[in-house]
Amino acid sequence: MNGLHGILFCYEKRNDLKDLVETRSASSMPFGGRYRAIDFGLSNLVNAGATDVGIVLHGRYQSLIDHLGSGKNWDLSRKRGGLKLLPPFAYERQGGGTGEFRGKMEALAGVRSYLDTIRQDYVAMMDGDLVVNLPLSEILEGHIHSDADITAVCGNDSFAVDNGTYFEPDSEGRVREVLYHMHTPRGYRGLEVYIVSTQLLKDLVDECISRDQYSWRHDVLQARVKELNIRSYIWTGFAAQIRSVQEYYDRSMQLLDPAIRADLFAPERPIRAKNADKSSSYVGPAGRCVNSLVGDGCNVEGLVENSILFPGVAVQEGARVRNCVLFRDTVIRRNADLAYIIADKRVEVLADRTLIGHSSYPLVLGKGACV
């Protein structure tokens, strides 16, 4: 069956998200006022015609399962195929005991029997914490026409990612070097999106299993860069990898730029999300919203400026919220003053409190905190 199958990696990885991932994986991080990070990967795949998507899980995945449900919101609730959750029930790490996957190849080895059920000829592999709106149909078409073994999607923006993968292609787009752990990155930053044929993927997994190799980028991309025809696709639009508190904050604030919002939420490739089940937001007579994104069900009686409010946030009279990201059902009491704050779900800031972070070090308020 000629088509595209999706695999999203949503297992825990080393990151610097701190309190924001205490009860969730990075893939279920709220983003953009009403979305979760995984909504973007799922929407990318569905917009490219994918009807079957496997979600590789490990670690704190209960929040993600609750969010995904049957996959109906992404048109992936189907009698055959559709959304398939792949938790690590049978996985045991080498050396005894359970633990994190050491890499993508080990994660795929843990769901090797699932790979045999794939009906499509090509697989798109993506990380669940990537926020982007890619033309995957165009990328797949280029992959086929170039006779590539693997197509790696790269960004060309200025954001450097800790422990990122970088690709150096030649003038024809063929990757000649795969680099990582560099103090001064060069080449194009990999977005951890790859197109590969189903058969080649199964062959690579089998070979890596037989050699106790677990890393996609080291044991496949880097080790086989001369053997395989690895091609690059350079994406010039917005792309955020949610790996640290600072990057999460910086990338969220970028959404206040209308041009970036238009790029990420292109109408020809809609981003689907779970319904918030909230009423319309209300801005009171004394309330003001300036250059902000406000989700459904918010009640704004104070000042909200350069901020992102998720559904159900309440800002009471006299309160000031500037340069903040407030998750669902957060309450800011009267005359409180907040700046450069990321507040998790159901945070309550008491009346007359002043909490000031900094643009280069935003203050994080953990889930359910009362301060």
Short mmCIF file of C-alpha atoms in Angstrom, two decimals:
data_model
loop_
_atom_site.label_atom_id
_atom_site.label_comp_id
_atom_site.label_asym_id
_atom_site.label_seq_id
_atom_site.Cartn_x
_atom_site.Cartn_y
_atom_site.Cartn_z
CA MET A 1 0.00 0.00 0.00
CA ASN A 2 1.71 3.17 -1.19
CA GLY A 3 1.28 5.81 1.48
CA LEU A 4 2.63 7.24 4.71
CA HIS A 5 2.62 5.71 8.19
CA GLY A 6 3.47 7.79 11.25
CA ILE A 7 5.54 6.90 14.30
CA LEU A 8 5.75 9.48 17.09
CA PHE A 9 8.36 9.04 19.83
CA CYS A 10 6.79 10.20 23.10
CA TYR A 11 9.02 8.50 25.64
CA GLU A 12 10.92 10.43 28.27
CA LYS A 13 14.20 11.98 27.24
CA ARG A 14 16.77 14.02 29.07
CA ASN A 15 15.63 17.64 29.04
CA ASP A 16 15.66 20.78 31.14
CA LEU A 17 11.91 21.30 31.54
CA LYS A 18 12.11 20.83 35.32
CA ASP A 19 8.74 21.22 37.12
CA LEU A 20 6.85 21.37 33.82
CA VAL A 21 7.35 17.62 33.24
CA GLU A 22 6.85 16.44 36.80
CA THR A 23 3.51 14.86 35.89
CA ARG A 24 3.67 14.79 32.08
CA SER A 25 5.99 14.03 29.19
CA ALA A 26 7.32 16.79 26.96
CA SER A 27 4.96 15.55 24.22
CA SER A 28 1.94 16.55 26.30
CA MET A 29 3.26 20.03 27.12
CA PRO A 30 0.60 22.75 26.62
CA PHE A 31 1.57 25.17 23.86
CA GLY A 32 0.06 28.13 22.07
CA GLY A 33 -2.99 28.77 24.24
CA ARG A 34 -5.02 25.62 23.46
CA TYR A 35 -2.73 22.90 22.07
CA ARG A 36 -0.41 20.17 23.33
CA ALA A 37 2.95 19.60 21.63
CA ILE A 38 1.82 16.25 20.20
CA ASP A 39 -1.14 17.91 18.43
CA PHE A 40 1.29 19.31 15.88
CA GLY A 41 2.93 15.98 15.01
CA LEU A 42 -0.43 14.23 14.71
CA SER A 43 -1.83 17.04 12.55
CA ASN A 44 1.25 17.01 10.31
CA LEU A 45 0.73 13.31 9.65
CA VAL A 46 -3.04 13.49 9.14
CA ASN A 47 -2.68 16.47 6.79
CA ALA A 48 -0.30 14.33 4.69
CA GLY A 49 -2.91 11.59 4.40
CA ALA A 50 -1.63 9.25 7.12
CA THR A 51 -4.40 7.09 8.55
CA ASP A 52 -2.22 4.93 10.82
CA VAL A 53 -0.03 6.38 13.59
CA GLY A 54 1.89 4.56 16.32
CA ILE A 55 2.79 6.37 19.56
CA VAL A 56 5.88 4.97 21.30
CA LEU A 57 5.46 5.57 25.05
CA HIS A 58 7.59 5.28 28.14
CA GLY A 59 7.64 7.06 31.48
CA ARG A 60 5.03 9.63 32.52
CA TYR A 61 2.50 8.97 29.78
CA GLN A 62 -0.84 8.96 31.64
CA SER A 63 -1.48 12.63 30.83
CA LEU A 64 -0.74 11.92 27.17
CA ILE A 65 -3.09 8.94 27.04
CA ASP A 66 -5.86 11.03 28.62
CA HIS A 67 -5.31 13.71 25.99
CA LEU A 68 -5.22 11.37 22.99
CA GLY A 69 -8.21 9.23 23.88
CA SER A 70 -9.29 7.21 20.86
CA GLY A 71 -7.70 9.66 18.41
CA LYS A 72 -11.09 10.95 17.25
CA ASN A 73 -10.03 14.61 17.35
CA TRP A 74 -7.39 13.83 14.69
CA ASP A 75 -9.62 11.53 12.61
CA LEU A 76 -7.62 8.53 13.80
CA SER A 77 -10.38 6.57 15.50
CA ARG A 78 -10.77 3.73 13.00
CA LYS A 79 -11.80 0.09 12.94
CA ARG A 80 -8.63 -0.77 11.05
CA GLY A 81 -5.42 1.08 11.70
CA GLY A 82 -5.82 4.54 13.20
CA LEU A 83 -4.10 5.54 16.43
CA LYS A 84 -2.08 2.83 18.18
CA LEU A 85 -0.55 3.39 21.62
CA LEU A 86 2.65 1.42 22.16
CA PRO A 87 3.53 1.38 25.87
CA PRO A 88 6.65 -0.52 26.97
CA PHE A 89 4.93 -3.42 28.74
CA ALA A 90 7.50 -5.98 27.60
CA TYR A 91 10.54 -3.69 27.61
CA GLU A 92 13.43 -4.42 29.95
CA ARG A 93 16.63 -2.47 29.67
CA GLN A 94 19.92 -4.25 29.05
CA GLY A 95 21.65 -4.96 32.32
CA GLY A 96 18.44 -5.69 34.22
CA GLY A 97 15.58 -3.57 35.46
CA THR A 98 13.36 -1.14 33.65
CA GLY A 99 14.52 2.29 32.59
CA GLU A 100 14.51 4.85 29.83
CA PHE A 101 15.04 3.88 26.22
CA ARG A 102 18.67 4.52 25.31
CA GLY A 103 17.69 5.64 21.80
CA LYS A 104 15.20 5.37 18.97
CA MET A 105 16.48 2.03 17.71
CA GLU A 106 16.02 0.47 21.13
CA ALA A 107 12.52 1.97 21.28
CA LEU A 108 11.69 0.52 17.86
CA ALA A 109 13.14 -2.84 18.86
CA GLY A 110 10.70 -2.85 21.76
CA VAL A 111 7.78 -2.59 19.30
CA ARG A 112 9.34 -4.69 16.53
CA SER A 113 6.19 -6.79 16.06
CA TYR A 114 4.23 -3.58 15.44
CA LEU A 115 6.50 -2.70 12.51
CA ASP A 116 5.35 -5.91 10.78
CA THR A 117 1.75 -4.64 10.84
CA ILE A 118 2.53 -1.44 8.91
CA ARG A 119 0.53 -1.41 5.67
CA GLN A 120 2.16 1.63 4.06
CA ASP A 121 5.38 1.71 2.06
CA TYR A 122 6.87 4.69 3.89
CA VAL A 123 7.20 5.76 7.51
CA ALA A 124 7.52 9.28 8.89
CA MET A 125 9.26 9.26 12.28
CA MET A 126 8.88 12.35 14.47
CA ASP A 127 9.49 13.39 18.06
CA GLY A 128 6.27 14.16 19.93
CA ASP A 129 7.72 17.35 21.43
CA LEU A 130 8.27 19.07 18.07
CA VAL A 131 6.03 22.06 17.29
CA VAL A 132 5.96 22.63 13.54
CA ASN A 133 3.59 22.62 10.56
CA LEU A 134 5.36 20.73 7.78
CA PRO A 135 4.21 19.97 4.22
CA LEU A 136 4.85 16.25 4.75
CA SER A 137 3.18 15.33 1.45
CA GLU A 138 5.72 17.47 -0.38
CA ILE A 139 8.58 16.01 1.66
CA LEU A 140 7.44 12.44 0.91
CA GLU A 141 7.17 13.23 -2.80
CA GLY A 142 10.71 14.62 -2.81
CA HIS A 143 11.95 11.58 -0.91
CA ILE A 144 10.53 9.24 -3.54
CA HIS A 145 11.72 11.26 -6.54
CA SER A 146 15.27 11.63 -5.18
CA ASP A 147 15.55 7.89 -4.58
CA ALA A 148 16.68 8.65 -1.04
CA ASP A 149 17.07 5.99 1.62
CA ILE A 150 16.40 8.48 4.40
CA THR A 151 15.19 12.08 4.22
CA ALA A 152 16.10 14.22 7.25
CA VAL A 153 14.08 17.39 7.81
CA CYS A 154 16.26 20.28 9.00
CA GLY A 155 15.61 23.82 10.16
CA ASN A 156 17.67 26.84 9.18
CA ASP A 157 16.79 29.24 11.99
CA SER A 158 19.20 30.60 14.60
CA PHE A 159 18.03 28.49 17.54
CA ALA A 160 20.77 26.12 18.67
CA VAL A 161 19.59 23.04 20.55
CA ASP A 162 21.62 21.37 23.29
CA ASN A 163 22.70 17.91 22.17
CA GLY A 164 21.11 18.56 18.76
CA THR A 165 21.87 16.70 15.54
CA TYR A 166 23.32 18.71 12.65
CA PHE A 167 23.55 17.77 8.98
CA GLU A 168 25.99 19.01 6.36
CA PRO A 169 24.58 18.40 2.86
CA ASP A 170 26.34 18.97 -0.44
CA SER A 171 25.02 21.22 -3.20
CA GLU A 172 22.65 18.47 -4.38
CA GLY A 173 21.13 17.92 -0.93
CA ARG A 174 22.89 14.67 -0.08
CA VAL A 175 24.11 14.58 3.50
CA ARG A 176 27.89 14.11 3.74
CA GLU A 177 28.32 14.54 7.50
CA VAL A 178 26.16 13.96 10.57
CA LEU A 179 27.36 15.83 13.65
CA TYR A 180 26.39 16.22 17.30
CA HIS A 181 27.88 17.16 20.70
CA MET A 182 29.44 20.23 19.06
CA HIS A 183 30.39 23.38 20.98
CA THR A 184 29.94 25.43 17.81
CA PRO A 185 27.21 23.86 15.66
CA ARG A 186 27.54 23.92 11.90
CA GLY A 187 25.32 22.77 9.10
CA TYR A 188 21.56 22.54 9.50
CA ARG A 189 19.81 21.67 12.75
CA GLY A 190 17.92 18.40 12.50
CA LEU A 191 14.26 18.56 13.55
CA GLU A 192 14.18 14.82 14.30
CA VAL A 193 11.76 14.20 11.43
CA TYR A 194 12.73 11.40 9.06
CA ILE A 195 11.14 9.69 6.06
CA VAL A 196 12.25 6.12 5.40
CA SER A 197 10.81 3.11 3.59
CA THR A 198 9.09 0.58 5.83
CA GLN A 199 11.28 -2.28 4.66
CA LEU A 200 14.52 -0.38 5.19
CA LEU A 201 13.39 0.64 8.67
CA LYS A 202 12.69 -2.99 9.62
CA ASP A 203 16.05 -4.08 8.20
CA LEU A 204 17.88 -1.37 10.17
CA VAL A 205 16.09 -2.29 13.40
CA ASP A 206 16.91 -5.98 12.96
CA GLU A 207 20.57 -5.24 12.28
CA CYS A 208 20.85 -2.91 15.26
CA ILE A 209 19.16 -5.47 17.55
CA SER A 210 21.66 -8.11 16.49
CA ARG A 211 24.57 -5.80 17.40
CA ASP A 212 23.05 -4.29 20.58
CA GLN A 213 23.03 -0.90 18.90
CA TYR A 214 20.39 1.52 20.13
CA SER A 215 21.06 5.00 18.66
CA TRP A 216 19.39 6.20 15.45
CA ARG A 217 21.76 9.10 14.91
CA HIS A 218 25.01 7.35 15.90
CA ASP A 219 24.45 3.75 14.73
CA VAL A 220 22.38 4.56 11.64
CA LEU A 221 22.78 8.15 10.44
CA GLN A 222 26.40 8.74 11.37
CA ALA A 223 27.71 5.20 10.95
CA ARG A 224 26.02 4.70 7.57
CA VAL A 225 26.20 8.19 6.08
CA LYS A 226 28.47 7.00 3.25
CA GLU A 227 26.54 3.77 2.70
CA LEU A 228 23.00 5.20 2.65
CA ASN A 229 21.60 7.94 0.45
CA ILE A 230 20.59 10.40 3.18
CA ARG A 231 18.96 13.56 1.85
CA SER A 232 18.11 16.79 3.61
CA TYR A 233 14.93 18.83 3.36
CA ILE A 234 15.45 22.38 4.64
CA TRP A 235 12.42 23.87 6.39
CA THR A 236 12.51 27.66 6.55
CA GLY A 237 9.44 28.17 8.74
CA PHE A 238 8.83 28.09 12.48
CA ALA A 239 9.92 24.95 14.35
CA ALA A 240 10.28 24.53 18.11
CA GLN A 241 11.75 21.55 19.96
CA ILE A 242 10.48 21.70 23.53
CA ARG A 243 13.63 20.72 25.45
CA SER A 244 14.11 23.40 28.13
CA VAL A 245 12.16 25.95 30.15
CA GLN A 246 13.96 28.78 28.39
CA GLU A 247 13.25 27.46 24.92
CA TYR A 248 9.63 26.78 25.84
CA TYR A 249 9.24 30.37 27.02
CA ASP A 250 11.08 31.94 24.09
CA ARG A 251 9.17 29.92 21.52
CA SER A 252 5.84 30.65 23.20
CA MET A 253 6.54 34.38 23.14
CA GLN A 254 7.34 34.15 19.43
CA LEU A 255 3.70 33.22 18.81
CA LEU A 256 2.72 36.79 19.66
CA ASP A 257 4.20 37.73 16.27
CA PRO A 258 1.34 37.53 13.70
CA ALA A 259 3.72 36.39 10.95
CA ILE A 260 4.89 33.40 13.01
CA ARG A 261 1.31 32.49 13.95
CA ALA A 262 0.35 32.59 10.28
CA ASP A 263 3.25 30.25 9.45
CA LEU A 264 2.48 27.75 12.23
CA PHE A 265 -1.28 27.78 11.74
CA ALA A 266 -1.40 27.71 7.95
CA PRO A 267 -5.08 27.23 6.97
CA GLU A 268 -4.22 24.71 4.23
CA ARG A 269 -2.67 22.47 6.92
CA PRO A 270 -4.90 22.89 10.00
CA ILE A 271 -3.67 21.96 13.46
CA ARG A 272 -6.23 19.78 15.20
CA ALA A 273 -6.64 19.74 18.97
CA LYS A 274 -8.83 18.34 21.70
CA ASN A 275 -11.91 20.44 22.40
CA ALA A 276 -11.49 22.58 25.52
CA ASP A 277 -15.22 22.34 26.41
CA LYS A 278 -15.21 25.91 27.67
CA SER A 279 -17.50 28.87 27.07
CA SER A 280 -16.33 32.06 25.34
CA SER A 281 -13.82 34.24 27.15
CA TYR A 282 -14.95 37.41 28.92
CA VAL A 283 -13.10 40.70 29.24
CA GLY A 284 -14.70 42.91 31.89
CA PRO A 285 -15.18 46.70 31.76
CA ALA A 286 -11.91 47.25 33.61
CA GLY A 287 -10.09 44.47 31.82
CA ARG A 288 -7.58 44.89 28.99
CA CYS A 289 -5.86 42.38 26.71
CA VAL A 290 -2.90 43.76 24.76
CA ASN A 291 -0.97 41.67 22.20
CA SER A 292 -1.97 38.39 23.87
CA LEU A 293 -3.40 34.96 23.04
CA VAL A 294 -6.40 34.09 25.19
CA GLY A 295 -7.99 30.63 25.20
CA ASP A 296 -11.67 29.81 25.69
CA GLY A 297 -13.35 30.23 29.06
CA CYS A 298 -11.01 32.92 30.42
CA ASN A 299 -12.25 35.76 32.65
CA VAL A 300 -10.13 38.89 32.39
CA GLU A 301 -10.92 41.75 34.79
CA GLY A 302 -7.36 43.09 35.01
CA LEU A 303 -4.50 43.81 32.58
CA VAL A 304 -3.07 41.07 30.35
CA GLU A 305 -0.17 42.19 28.17
CA ASN A 306 2.15 40.18 25.89
CA SER A 307 0.93 36.95 27.45
CA ILE A 308 -0.58 33.57 26.62
CA LEU A 309 -3.60 32.36 28.59
CA PHE A 310 -4.87 28.80 28.32
CA PRO A 311 -8.58 27.94 28.80
CA GLY A 312 -10.19 28.76 32.13
CA VAL A 313 -7.66 31.34 33.37
CA ALA A 314 -9.05 34.09 35.64
CA VAL A 315 -7.33 37.47 36.07
CA GLN A 316 -9.17 39.43 38.74
CA GLU A 317 -9.65 43.20 38.95
CA GLY A 318 -6.48 45.19 39.52
CA ALA A 319 -4.17 42.28 38.67
CA ARG A 320 -1.44 42.73 36.10
CA VAL A 321 -0.09 39.88 33.94
CA ARG A 322 2.78 40.77 31.62
CA ASN A 323 4.98 38.50 29.50
CA CYS A 324 3.53 35.37 31.10
CA VAL A 325 2.32 31.92 30.07
CA LEU A 326 -0.56 30.75 32.27
CA PHE A 327 -1.80 27.15 31.92
CA ARG A 328 -5.38 25.97 32.28
CA ASP A 329 -7.53 27.12 35.25
CA THR A 330 -4.88 29.37 36.80
CA VAL A 331 -6.31 32.13 39.02
CA ILE A 332 -4.62 35.50 39.54
CA ARG A 333 -6.24 37.26 42.50
CA ARG A 334 -6.89 40.99 42.91
CA ASN A 335 -3.99 43.41 42.56
CA ALA A 336 -1.38 40.69 42.03
CA ASP A 337 1.49 41.65 39.72
CA LEU A 338 3.13 38.99 37.51
CA ALA A 339 5.86 39.28 34.90
CA TYR A 340 7.93 36.61 33.10
CA ILE A 341 6.08 33.74 34.78
CA ILE A 342 5.14 30.25 33.54
CA ALA A 343 2.29 28.96 35.71
CA ASP A 344 1.26 25.29 35.42
CA LYS A 345 -2.34 24.06 35.73
CA ARG A 346 -4.54 25.25 38.59
CA VAL A 347 -2.00 27.65 40.09
CA GLU A 348 -3.40 30.31 42.41
CA VAL A 349 -1.56 33.60 42.94
CA LEU A 350 -2.88 35.34 46.05
CA ALA A 351 -4.09 38.91 46.19
CA ASP A 352 -1.48 41.68 46.27
CA ARG A 353 1.40 39.29 45.53
CA THR A 354 4.26 40.41 43.25
CA LEU A 355 6.12 37.74 41.28
CA ILE A 356 8.72 38.96 38.79
CA GLY A 357 10.97 36.68 36.74
CA HIS A 358 13.20 37.64 33.84
CA SER A 359 13.04 37.11 30.09
CA SER A 360 16.26 35.09 30.25
CA TYR A 361 15.15 33.13 33.31
CA PRO A 362 11.35 32.87 33.60
CA LEU A 363 9.97 31.81 36.97
CA VAL A 364 8.07 28.48 36.93
CA LEU A 365 5.13 27.88 39.29
CA GLY A 366 4.45 24.16 39.63
CA LYS A 367 1.10 22.47 39.10
CA GLY A 368 -1.47 23.38 41.77
CA ALA A 369 0.83 25.83 43.57
CA CYS A 370 -0.66 28.52 45.80
CA VAL A 371 1.71 31.46 46.18
#
